[in-house]
Amino acid sequence: MPYTIVTDSSCNLTEATIDECELEILPLIFFVDGEQYQSYLKGEKTDLKQFYTMMRDGKVVTTSLPILTESEKVFRGILDAGNDVLYLGFSSGLSGTYEATDLLLKELSKSYPDRTILSVDTLAASGGQGLLVWYAAQKKKEGATIEEVRDWVEVNKSKLAHWFTVDDLMFLFRGGRVSRSSAWAGTLLNIKPVLHVDDEGHLIPMEKVRGRKKSIQGLLNHMKQTADEPVSEQTVFITHGDCLEDAEYLADLIRKEFGTKDIRINYVDPVIGAHSGPGTLALFFLASSKN
């Protein structure tokens, strides 16, 4: 039975990759000064540079769960077209999106009792979620069944390393990740945190360094310590909050250190960027250990 892989716009994949992998994307919701937007519209290019400019200008950005009636339309369209569904969702440790969508799928399965409808909490976000979805799509292209792809993601999601740094601690404070005093002190002292996503899908501060270049070097150091060999043959994702030069600098460091050729760079979407802020830089790869 043919099947379609579905994920959320928090995967931060480019339109070209979405098309190449034949994915369906559920758009998450964000608000700028109370006005509602969808974080992904197929075929329409979102001006993410402008989004981060608005954040820098002090616009109030908030987020919300997806509109489930819209998600239901997507799933019913797939099922009515004769395809089964594999949903790979945004980490339940960071959002209620997976739980809400999984509940919707359980309800839909009652209307389609002869169809296979599977879901996986990726425990991943941004390019980490995107990289897992990309690998899942490669397995599908190789002929893996829907159950085999689901099982591969379940086994390998704990090996998907996420390493982040941010440029402005005040955005992490607003998102509840650091205290006000830590945010103010860090800003005054030019302290940059290095964070990762743990095995339960939560964003965890791991260390603090002084200065942007050292925080970027910190991302590379964690890759050196934990990445699966051979790193030169891995596909690596980098996402950024409107700091393309830093993303390209990190990519160059990785190429020089490991000889890695397939490094893909894209923006952090508005739903995640609303909490991490402009200047977010994130690195994703397969690791033998995530810490």
PDB file of C-alpha atoms in Angstrom:
ATOM      1  CA  MET A   1       0.000   0.000   0.000  1.00  0.00           C
ATOM      2  CA  PRO A   2       1.461   3.441  -0.891  1.00  0.00           C
ATOM      3  CA  TYR A   3       1.980   5.848   1.980  1.00  0.00           C
ATOM      4  CA  THR A   4       2.691   9.517   2.583  1.00  0.00           C
ATOM      5  CA  ILE A   5       5.068  10.952   5.179  1.00  0.00           C
ATOM      6  CA  VAL A   6       3.582  13.946   6.993  1.00  0.00           C
ATOM      7  CA  THR A   7       5.410  16.304   9.329  1.00  0.00           C
ATOM      8  CA  ASP A   8       5.077  19.792  10.823  1.00  0.00           C
ATOM      9  CA  SER A   9       6.497  23.071   9.545  1.00  0.00           C
ATOM     10  CA  SER A  10       8.847  22.995  12.549  1.00  0.00           C
ATOM     11  CA  CYS A  11      10.995  20.598  10.470  1.00  0.00           C
ATOM     12  CA  ASN A  12      12.564  23.651   8.760  1.00  0.00           C
ATOM     13  CA  LEU A  13      13.045  21.899   5.411  1.00  0.00           C
ATOM     14  CA  THR A  14      13.375  23.876   2.194  1.00  0.00           C
ATOM     15  CA  GLU A  15      10.580  23.785  -0.361  1.00  0.00           C
ATOM     16  CA  ALA A  16      12.912  21.916  -2.731  1.00  0.00           C
ATOM     17  CA  THR A  17      13.537  19.191  -0.129  1.00  0.00           C
ATOM     18  CA  ILE A  18       9.836  18.964   0.696  1.00  0.00           C
ATOM     19  CA  ASP A  19       9.062  18.397  -2.974  1.00  0.00           C
ATOM     20  CA  GLU A  20      11.990  16.013  -3.480  1.00  0.00           C
ATOM     21  CA  CYS A  21      10.848  13.878  -0.535  1.00  0.00           C
ATOM     22  CA  GLU A  22       7.142  14.077  -1.469  1.00  0.00           C
ATOM     23  CA  LEU A  23       6.192  15.277   1.998  1.00  0.00           C
ATOM     24  CA  GLU A  24       3.014  16.816   3.324  1.00  0.00           C
ATOM     25  CA  ILE A  25       3.571  19.656   5.799  1.00  0.00           C
ATOM     26  CA  LEU A  26       1.203  20.712   8.577  1.00  0.00           C
ATOM     27  CA  PRO A  27       1.651  24.467   9.142  1.00  0.00           C
ATOM     28  CA  LEU A  28       2.043  25.652  12.736  1.00  0.00           C
ATOM     29  CA  ILE A  29       0.552  28.949  13.863  1.00  0.00           C
ATOM     30  CA  PHE A  30       2.200  32.136  15.128  1.00  0.00           C
ATOM     31  CA  PHE A  31       1.014  35.653  15.899  1.00  0.00           C
ATOM     32  CA  VAL A  32       2.785  38.987  15.428  1.00  0.00           C
ATOM     33  CA  ASP A  33       1.221  41.694  17.585  1.00  0.00           C
ATOM     34  CA  GLY A  34      -1.942  39.575  17.670  1.00  0.00           C
ATOM     35  CA  GLU A  35      -2.205  38.996  13.903  1.00  0.00           C
ATOM     36  CA  GLN A  36      -2.323  35.301  12.952  1.00  0.00           C
ATOM     37  CA  TYR A  37       0.010  33.678  10.400  1.00  0.00           C
ATOM     38  CA  GLN A  38       0.736  30.145   9.203  1.00  0.00           C
ATOM     39  CA  SER A  39       4.395  29.186   9.310  1.00  0.00           C
ATOM     40  CA  TYR A  40       4.200  27.292   6.004  1.00  0.00           C
ATOM     41  CA  LEU A  41       2.085  27.719   2.894  1.00  0.00           C
ATOM     42  CA  LYS A  42       2.887  25.361   0.047  1.00  0.00           C
ATOM     43  CA  GLY A  43       4.225  27.207  -2.971  1.00  0.00           C
ATOM     44  CA  GLU A  44       4.436  30.531  -1.142  1.00  0.00           C
ATOM     45  CA  LYS A  45       7.753  31.921   0.053  1.00  0.00           C
ATOM     46  CA  THR A  46       7.681  33.323   3.579  1.00  0.00           C
ATOM     47  CA  ASP A  47       9.910  36.361   4.109  1.00  0.00           C
ATOM     48  CA  LEU A  48      11.787  35.046   7.127  1.00  0.00           C
ATOM     49  CA  LYS A  49      14.331  37.867   7.047  1.00  0.00           C
ATOM     50  CA  GLN A  50      11.422  40.267   7.550  1.00  0.00           C
ATOM     51  CA  PHE A  51      10.080  38.093  10.378  1.00  0.00           C
ATOM     52  CA  TYR A  52      13.373  38.360  12.267  1.00  0.00           C
ATOM     53  CA  THR A  53      13.538  42.085  11.534  1.00  0.00           C
ATOM     54  CA  MET A  54      10.157  42.433  13.221  1.00  0.00           C
ATOM     55  CA  MET A  55      11.496  40.545  16.243  1.00  0.00           C
ATOM     56  CA  ARG A  56      14.513  42.825  16.423  1.00  0.00           C
ATOM     57  CA  ASP A  57      12.154  45.805  16.229  1.00  0.00           C
ATOM     58  CA  GLY A  58      10.330  44.588  19.335  1.00  0.00           C
ATOM     59  CA  LYS A  59       7.203  43.080  17.778  1.00  0.00           C
ATOM     60  CA  VAL A  60       5.460  40.646  20.145  1.00  0.00           C
ATOM     61  CA  VAL A  61       5.526  37.134  18.669  1.00  0.00           C
ATOM     62  CA  THR A  62       3.522  34.275  20.186  1.00  0.00           C
ATOM     63  CA  THR A  63       2.764  30.752  18.994  1.00  0.00           C
ATOM     64  CA  SER A  64      -0.146  28.334  19.020  1.00  0.00           C
ATOM     65  CA  LEU A  65      -1.015  24.731  18.241  1.00  0.00           C
ATOM     66  CA  PRO A  66      -1.922  23.913  14.616  1.00  0.00           C
ATOM     67  CA  ILE A  67      -5.507  24.335  13.460  1.00  0.00           C
ATOM     68  CA  LEU A  68      -6.694  20.742  13.753  1.00  0.00           C
ATOM     69  CA  THR A  69      -9.534  21.162  11.263  1.00  0.00           C
ATOM     70  CA  GLU A  70      -6.915  22.091   8.662  1.00  0.00           C
ATOM     71  CA  SER A  71      -4.714  19.149   9.677  1.00  0.00           C
ATOM     72  CA  GLU A  72      -7.726  16.848   9.359  1.00  0.00           C
ATOM     73  CA  LYS A  73      -8.300  18.049   5.780  1.00  0.00           C
ATOM     74  CA  VAL A  74      -4.702  17.171   4.923  1.00  0.00           C
ATOM     75  CA  PHE A  75      -4.948  13.687   6.422  1.00  0.00           C
ATOM     76  CA  ARG A  76      -8.332  12.938   4.886  1.00  0.00           C
ATOM     77  CA  GLY A  77      -7.040  14.065   1.494  1.00  0.00           C
ATOM     78  CA  ILE A  78      -4.157  11.592   1.743  1.00  0.00           C
ATOM     79  CA  LEU A  79      -6.356   8.729   2.935  1.00  0.00           C
ATOM     80  CA  ASP A  80      -9.101   9.383   0.396  1.00  0.00           C
ATOM     81  CA  ALA A  81      -6.457   9.353  -2.368  1.00  0.00           C
ATOM     82  CA  GLY A  82      -5.540   5.790  -1.375  1.00  0.00           C
ATOM     83  CA  ASN A  83      -2.383   6.392   0.678  1.00  0.00           C
ATOM     84  CA  ASP A  84      -1.618   5.318   4.220  1.00  0.00           C
ATOM     85  CA  VAL A  85      -0.141   7.896   6.640  1.00  0.00           C
ATOM     86  CA  LEU A  86       3.106   8.096   8.612  1.00  0.00           C
ATOM     87  CA  TYR A  87       3.169  11.227  10.780  1.00  0.00           C
ATOM     88  CA  LEU A  88       6.552  12.293  12.200  1.00  0.00           C
ATOM     89  CA  GLY A  89       5.801  14.990  14.751  1.00  0.00           C
ATOM     90  CA  PHE A  90       7.432  17.941  16.524  1.00  0.00           C
ATOM     91  CA  SER A  91       8.925  17.010  19.915  1.00  0.00           C
ATOM     92  CA  SER A  92       6.353  16.591  22.667  1.00  0.00           C
ATOM     93  CA  GLY A  93       9.009  17.972  25.011  1.00  0.00           C
ATOM     94  CA  LEU A  94       8.723  21.377  23.327  1.00  0.00           C
ATOM     95  CA  SER A  95       5.135  21.583  22.083  1.00  0.00           C
ATOM     96  CA  GLY A  96       1.667  20.085  22.435  1.00  0.00           C
ATOM     97  CA  THR A  97       1.528  19.672  18.631  1.00  0.00           C
ATOM     98  CA  TYR A  98       2.373  15.966  18.579  1.00  0.00           C
ATOM     99  CA  GLU A  99      -0.107  15.025  21.290  1.00  0.00           C
ATOM    100  CA  ALA A 100      -2.957  16.934  19.605  1.00  0.00           C
ATOM    101  CA  THR A 101      -2.194  15.546  16.150  1.00  0.00           C
ATOM    102  CA  ASP A 102      -1.743  11.983  17.401  1.00  0.00           C
ATOM    103  CA  LEU A 103      -5.163  12.191  19.080  1.00  0.00           C
ATOM    104  CA  LEU A 104      -6.651  13.428  15.790  1.00  0.00           C
ATOM    105  CA  LEU A 105      -5.100  10.473  13.950  1.00  0.00           C
ATOM    106  CA  LYS A 106      -6.535   8.013  16.465  1.00  0.00           C
ATOM    107  CA  GLU A 107      -9.983   9.477  15.800  1.00  0.00           C
ATOM    108  CA  LEU A 108      -9.449   9.315  12.035  1.00  0.00           C
ATOM    109  CA  SER A 109      -8.431   5.669  12.251  1.00  0.00           C
ATOM    110  CA  LYS A 110     -12.024   4.875  13.303  1.00  0.00           C
ATOM    111  CA  SER A 111     -13.238   6.253   9.962  1.00  0.00           C
ATOM    112  CA  TYR A 112     -10.554   4.372   8.017  1.00  0.00           C
ATOM    113  CA  PRO A 113     -10.361   0.992   9.821  1.00  0.00           C
ATOM    114  CA  ASP A 114      -8.671  -0.771   6.896  1.00  0.00           C
ATOM    115  CA  ARG A 115      -5.865   1.758   6.553  1.00  0.00           C
ATOM    116  CA  THR A 116      -2.484   2.033   8.250  1.00  0.00           C
ATOM    117  CA  ILE A 117      -2.118   5.293  10.186  1.00  0.00           C
ATOM    118  CA  LEU A 118       1.092   5.552  12.219  1.00  0.00           C
ATOM    119  CA  SER A 119       2.718   8.344  14.198  1.00  0.00           C
ATOM    120  CA  VAL A 120       6.101   8.926  15.848  1.00  0.00           C
ATOM    121  CA  ASP A 121       7.042  11.572  18.404  1.00  0.00           C
ATOM    122  CA  THR A 122      10.440  12.456  16.931  1.00  0.00           C
ATOM    123  CA  LEU A 123      11.540  14.193  20.167  1.00  0.00           C
ATOM    124  CA  ALA A 124      13.219  16.549  17.697  1.00  0.00           C
ATOM    125  CA  ALA A 125      12.819  20.086  16.433  1.00  0.00           C
ATOM    126  CA  SER A 126      13.997  22.396  13.662  1.00  0.00           C
ATOM    127  CA  GLY A 127      16.644  20.778  11.471  1.00  0.00           C
ATOM    128  CA  GLY A 128      16.797  17.798  13.835  1.00  0.00           C
ATOM    129  CA  GLN A 129      13.212  16.949  13.035  1.00  0.00           C
ATOM    130  CA  GLY A 130      13.912  17.781   9.403  1.00  0.00           C
ATOM    131  CA  LEU A 131      16.945  15.508   9.232  1.00  0.00           C
ATOM    132  CA  LEU A 132      15.007  12.574  10.704  1.00  0.00           C
ATOM    133  CA  VAL A 133      12.229  13.180   8.189  1.00  0.00           C
ATOM    134  CA  TRP A 134      14.787  13.397   5.374  1.00  0.00           C
ATOM    135  CA  TYR A 135      16.302  10.053   6.387  1.00  0.00           C
ATOM    136  CA  ALA A 136      12.800   8.549   6.599  1.00  0.00           C
ATOM    137  CA  ALA A 137      12.088   9.733   3.055  1.00  0.00           C
ATOM    138  CA  GLN A 138      15.327   8.131   1.830  1.00  0.00           C
ATOM    139  CA  LYS A 139      14.284   4.829   3.424  1.00  0.00           C
ATOM    140  CA  LYS A 140      10.924   5.099   1.690  1.00  0.00           C
ATOM    141  CA  LYS A 141      12.632   5.722  -1.672  1.00  0.00           C
ATOM    142  CA  GLU A 142      14.721   2.588  -1.087  1.00  0.00           C
ATOM    143  CA  GLY A 143      11.499   0.576  -0.820  1.00  0.00           C
ATOM    144  CA  ALA A 144      11.031   0.344   2.955  1.00  0.00           C
ATOM    145  CA  THR A 145       7.474  -0.294   4.138  1.00  0.00           C
ATOM    146  CA  ILE A 146       5.627   2.201   6.301  1.00  0.00           C
ATOM    147  CA  GLU A 147       6.255   0.006   9.352  1.00  0.00           C
ATOM    148  CA  GLU A 148       9.967  -0.317   8.545  1.00  0.00           C
ATOM    149  CA  VAL A 149      10.339   3.450   8.230  1.00  0.00           C
ATOM    150  CA  ARG A 150       8.418   3.995  11.478  1.00  0.00           C
ATOM    151  CA  ASP A 151      10.674   1.498  13.252  1.00  0.00           C
ATOM    152  CA  TRP A 152      13.839   3.092  11.834  1.00  0.00           C
ATOM    153  CA  VAL A 153      12.812   6.519  13.128  1.00  0.00           C
ATOM    154  CA  GLU A 154      11.933   5.114  16.568  1.00  0.00           C
ATOM    155  CA  VAL A 155      15.358   3.454  16.853  1.00  0.00           C
ATOM    156  CA  ASN A 156      17.412   6.319  15.459  1.00  0.00           C
ATOM    157  CA  LYS A 157      15.711   9.393  16.913  1.00  0.00           C
ATOM    158  CA  SER A 158      17.859   9.062  20.039  1.00  0.00           C
ATOM    159  CA  LYS A 159      20.962   9.335  17.821  1.00  0.00           C
ATOM    160  CA  LEU A 160      19.948  12.646  16.229  1.00  0.00           C
ATOM    161  CA  ALA A 161      22.110  15.309  17.882  1.00  0.00           C
ATOM    162  CA  HIS A 162      20.813  18.884  18.235  1.00  0.00           C
ATOM    163  CA  TRP A 163      23.262  21.612  19.265  1.00  0.00           C
ATOM    164  CA  PHE A 164      22.138  25.240  19.498  1.00  0.00           C
ATOM    165  CA  THR A 165      23.459  28.607  20.446  1.00  0.00           C
ATOM    166  CA  VAL A 166      21.631  31.929  20.600  1.00  0.00           C
ATOM    167  CA  ASP A 167      22.765  35.520  20.270  1.00  0.00           C
ATOM    168  CA  ASP A 168      20.324  37.186  22.677  1.00  0.00           C
ATOM    169  CA  LEU A 169      19.499  35.523  26.002  1.00  0.00           C
ATOM    170  CA  MET A 170      16.433  37.731  26.488  1.00  0.00           C
ATOM    171  CA  PHE A 171      14.482  35.637  23.993  1.00  0.00           C
ATOM    172  CA  LEU A 172      15.274  32.494  26.003  1.00  0.00           C
ATOM    173  CA  PHE A 173      14.131  34.343  29.124  1.00  0.00           C
ATOM    174  CA  ARG A 174      10.797  35.189  27.486  1.00  0.00           C
ATOM    175  CA  GLY A 175      10.444  31.529  26.541  1.00  0.00           C
ATOM    176  CA  GLY A 176      11.108  30.436  30.126  1.00  0.00           C
ATOM    177  CA  ARG A 177      14.484  28.806  29.389  1.00  0.00           C
ATOM    178  CA  VAL A 178      16.633  31.079  31.586  1.00  0.00           C
ATOM    179  CA  SER A 179      15.950  33.418  34.488  1.00  0.00           C
ATOM    180  CA  ARG A 180      15.734  37.191  34.081  1.00  0.00           C
ATOM    181  CA  SER A 181      18.914  37.692  36.132  1.00  0.00           C
ATOM    182  CA  SER A 182      20.831  35.148  34.009  1.00  0.00           C
ATOM    183  CA  ALA A 183      19.615  36.802  30.826  1.00  0.00           C
ATOM    184  CA  TRP A 184      20.660  40.285  31.971  1.00  0.00           C
ATOM    185  CA  ALA A 185      24.008  39.125  33.326  1.00  0.00           C
ATOM    186  CA  GLY A 186      24.719  37.101  30.202  1.00  0.00           C
ATOM    187  CA  THR A 187      23.896  40.060  27.991  1.00  0.00           C
ATOM    188  CA  LEU A 188      26.183  42.401  29.947  1.00  0.00           C
ATOM    189  CA  LEU A 189      29.056  39.897  29.961  1.00  0.00           C
ATOM    190  CA  ASN A 190      28.573  38.726  26.352  1.00  0.00           C
ATOM    191  CA  ILE A 191      27.839  35.185  27.567  1.00  0.00           C
ATOM    192  CA  LYS A 192      26.508  32.788  24.928  1.00  0.00           C
ATOM    193  CA  PRO A 193      24.903  29.491  25.932  1.00  0.00           C
ATOM    194  CA  VAL A 194      25.409  26.198  24.138  1.00  0.00           C
ATOM    195  CA  LEU A 195      22.269  24.069  24.375  1.00  0.00           C
ATOM    196  CA  HIS A 196      21.083  20.704  23.154  1.00  0.00           C
ATOM    197  CA  VAL A 197      17.888  18.655  22.963  1.00  0.00           C
ATOM    198  CA  ASP A 198      17.942  15.724  25.389  1.00  0.00           C
ATOM    199  CA  ASP A 199      16.483  12.221  25.009  1.00  0.00           C
ATOM    200  CA  GLU A 200      13.093  13.448  26.215  1.00  0.00           C
ATOM    201  CA  GLY A 201      12.968  16.193  23.598  1.00  0.00           C
ATOM    202  CA  HIS A 202      13.635  19.114  25.970  1.00  0.00           C
ATOM    203  CA  LEU A 203      15.979  22.011  25.220  1.00  0.00           C
ATOM    204  CA  ILE A 204      18.717  21.942  27.880  1.00  0.00           C
ATOM    205  CA  PRO A 205      21.515  24.503  28.517  1.00  0.00           C
ATOM    206  CA  MET A 206      24.829  22.638  28.589  1.00  0.00           C
ATOM    207  CA  GLU A 207      27.573  25.242  28.897  1.00  0.00           C
ATOM    208  CA  LYS A 208      28.311  28.962  28.686  1.00  0.00           C
ATOM    209  CA  VAL A 209      31.085  30.634  26.751  1.00  0.00           C
ATOM    210  CA  ARG A 210      32.062  34.258  26.215  1.00  0.00           C
ATOM    211  CA  GLY A 211      31.594  35.549  22.687  1.00  0.00           C
ATOM    212  CA  ARG A 212      29.866  34.429  19.504  1.00  0.00           C
ATOM    213  CA  LYS A 213      32.873  32.784  17.819  1.00  0.00           C
ATOM    214  CA  LYS A 214      33.496  30.604  20.882  1.00  0.00           C
ATOM    215  CA  SER A 215      29.858  29.489  20.954  1.00  0.00           C
ATOM    216  CA  ILE A 216      30.075  28.479  17.290  1.00  0.00           C
ATOM    217  CA  GLN A 217      33.317  26.649  18.008  1.00  0.00           C
ATOM    218  CA  GLY A 218      31.447  24.939  20.854  1.00  0.00           C
ATOM    219  CA  LEU A 219      28.959  23.492  18.374  1.00  0.00           C
ATOM    220  CA  LEU A 220      31.837  22.099  16.325  1.00  0.00           C
ATOM    221  CA  ASN A 221      33.537  20.698  19.433  1.00  0.00           C
ATOM    222  CA  HIS A 222      30.445  18.721  20.398  1.00  0.00           C
ATOM    223  CA  MET A 223      30.276  17.347  16.888  1.00  0.00           C
ATOM    224  CA  LYS A 224      33.929  16.274  17.125  1.00  0.00           C
ATOM    225  CA  GLN A 225      33.242  14.528  20.425  1.00  0.00           C
ATOM    226  CA  THR A 226      30.052  12.692  19.525  1.00  0.00           C
ATOM    227  CA  ALA A 227      29.394  12.364  15.776  1.00  0.00           C
ATOM    228  CA  ASP A 228      29.085   8.930  14.194  1.00  0.00           C
ATOM    229  CA  GLU A 229      31.932   8.052  11.868  1.00  0.00           C
ATOM    230  CA  PRO A 230      32.564   8.629   9.061  1.00  0.00           C
ATOM    231  CA  VAL A 231      31.383  12.220   9.474  1.00  0.00           C
ATOM    232  CA  SER A 232      32.574  12.997   5.951  1.00  0.00           C
ATOM    233  CA  GLU A 233      29.744  10.856   4.574  1.00  0.00           C
ATOM    234  CA  GLN A 234      26.972  12.235   6.775  1.00  0.00           C
ATOM    235  CA  THR A 235      24.272  14.653   5.678  1.00  0.00           C
ATOM    236  CA  VAL A 236      24.398  17.584   8.095  1.00  0.00           C
ATOM    237  CA  PHE A 237      21.728  20.228   8.629  1.00  0.00           C
ATOM    238  CA  ILE A 238      22.310  23.764   9.926  1.00  0.00           C
ATOM    239  CA  THR A 239      19.472  26.176  10.686  1.00  0.00           C
ATOM    240  CA  HIS A 240      19.733  29.831  11.620  1.00  0.00           C
ATOM    241  CA  GLY A 241      17.682  32.783  12.827  1.00  0.00           C
ATOM    242  CA  ASP A 242      18.693  35.264  10.126  1.00  0.00           C
ATOM    243  CA  CYS A 243      22.449  34.861  10.630  1.00  0.00           C
ATOM    244  CA  LEU A 244      23.445  33.241   7.348  1.00  0.00           C
ATOM    245  CA  GLU A 245      27.091  34.338   7.594  1.00  0.00           C
ATOM    246  CA  ASP A 246      27.454  32.486  10.895  1.00  0.00           C
ATOM    247  CA  ALA A 247      25.757  29.405   9.418  1.00  0.00           C
ATOM    248  CA  GLU A 248      28.160  29.439   6.467  1.00  0.00           C
ATOM    249  CA  TYR A 249      31.113  29.963   8.826  1.00  0.00           C
ATOM    250  CA  LEU A 250      30.062  26.881  10.823  1.00  0.00           C
ATOM    251  CA  ALA A 251      29.611  24.891   7.607  1.00  0.00           C
ATOM    252  CA  ASP A 252      33.145  25.845   6.533  1.00  0.00           C
ATOM    253  CA  LEU A 253      34.539  24.710   9.894  1.00  0.00           C
ATOM    254  CA  ILE A 254      32.826  21.340   9.457  1.00  0.00           C
ATOM    255  CA  ARG A 255      34.125  20.933   5.899  1.00  0.00           C
ATOM    256  CA  LYS A 256      37.688  21.703   7.029  1.00  0.00           C
ATOM    257  CA  GLU A 257      37.481  19.419  10.079  1.00  0.00           C
ATOM    258  CA  PHE A 258      35.733  16.414   8.521  1.00  0.00           C
ATOM    259  CA  GLY A 259      35.558  16.855   4.763  1.00  0.00           C
ATOM    260  CA  THR A 260      31.765  16.673   4.916  1.00  0.00           C
ATOM    261  CA  LYS A 261      30.227  17.562   1.553  1.00  0.00           C
ATOM    262  CA  ASP A 262      26.463  17.414   2.120  1.00  0.00           C
ATOM    263  CA  ILE A 263      25.697  20.338   4.449  1.00  0.00           C
ATOM    264  CA  ARG A 264      22.259  21.927   4.087  1.00  0.00           C
ATOM    265  CA  ILE A 265      21.441  25.358   5.487  1.00  0.00           C
ATOM    266  CA  ASN A 266      17.995  26.864   6.054  1.00  0.00           C
ATOM    267  CA  TYR A 267      16.166  29.305   8.316  1.00  0.00           C
ATOM    268  CA  VAL A 268      14.694  28.475  11.722  1.00  0.00           C
ATOM    269  CA  ASP A 269      10.934  28.808  11.223  1.00  0.00           C
ATOM    270  CA  PRO A 270       8.877  31.469  13.080  1.00  0.00           C
ATOM    271  CA  VAL A 271       7.336  29.077  15.622  1.00  0.00           C
ATOM    272  CA  ILE A 272      10.735  27.995  16.949  1.00  0.00           C
ATOM    273  CA  GLY A 273      12.366  31.347  16.220  1.00  0.00           C
ATOM    274  CA  ALA A 274       9.754  33.107  18.357  1.00  0.00           C
ATOM    275  CA  HIS A 275      11.332  31.420  21.394  1.00  0.00           C
ATOM    276  CA  SER A 276      15.012  31.383  20.414  1.00  0.00           C
ATOM    277  CA  GLY A 277      15.236  34.744  18.644  1.00  0.00           C
ATOM    278  CA  PRO A 278      17.353  36.301  15.901  1.00  0.00           C
ATOM    279  CA  GLY A 279      20.887  34.954  15.833  1.00  0.00           C
ATOM    280  CA  THR A 280      19.916  31.394  16.701  1.00  0.00           C
ATOM    281  CA  LEU A 281      22.350  28.903  15.177  1.00  0.00           C
ATOM    282  CA  ALA A 282      21.729  25.159  15.286  1.00  0.00           C
ATOM    283  CA  LEU A 283      23.644  22.085  14.143  1.00  0.00           C
ATOM    284  CA  PHE A 284      22.192  18.600  13.515  1.00  0.00           C
ATOM    285  CA  PHE A 285      23.886  15.277  12.780  1.00  0.00           C
ATOM    286  CA  LEU A 286      23.853  11.594  13.724  1.00  0.00           C
ATOM    287  CA  ALA A 287      25.824  10.881  16.884  1.00  0.00           C
ATOM    288  CA  SER A 288      27.008   7.915  18.919  1.00  0.00           C
ATOM    289  CA  SER A 289      26.208   9.989  22.007  1.00  0.00           C
ATOM    290  CA  LYS A 290      24.110  13.151  22.164  1.00  0.00           C
ATOM    291  CA  ASN A 291      25.980  14.656  25.148  1.00  0.00           C
TER     292      ASN A 291
END
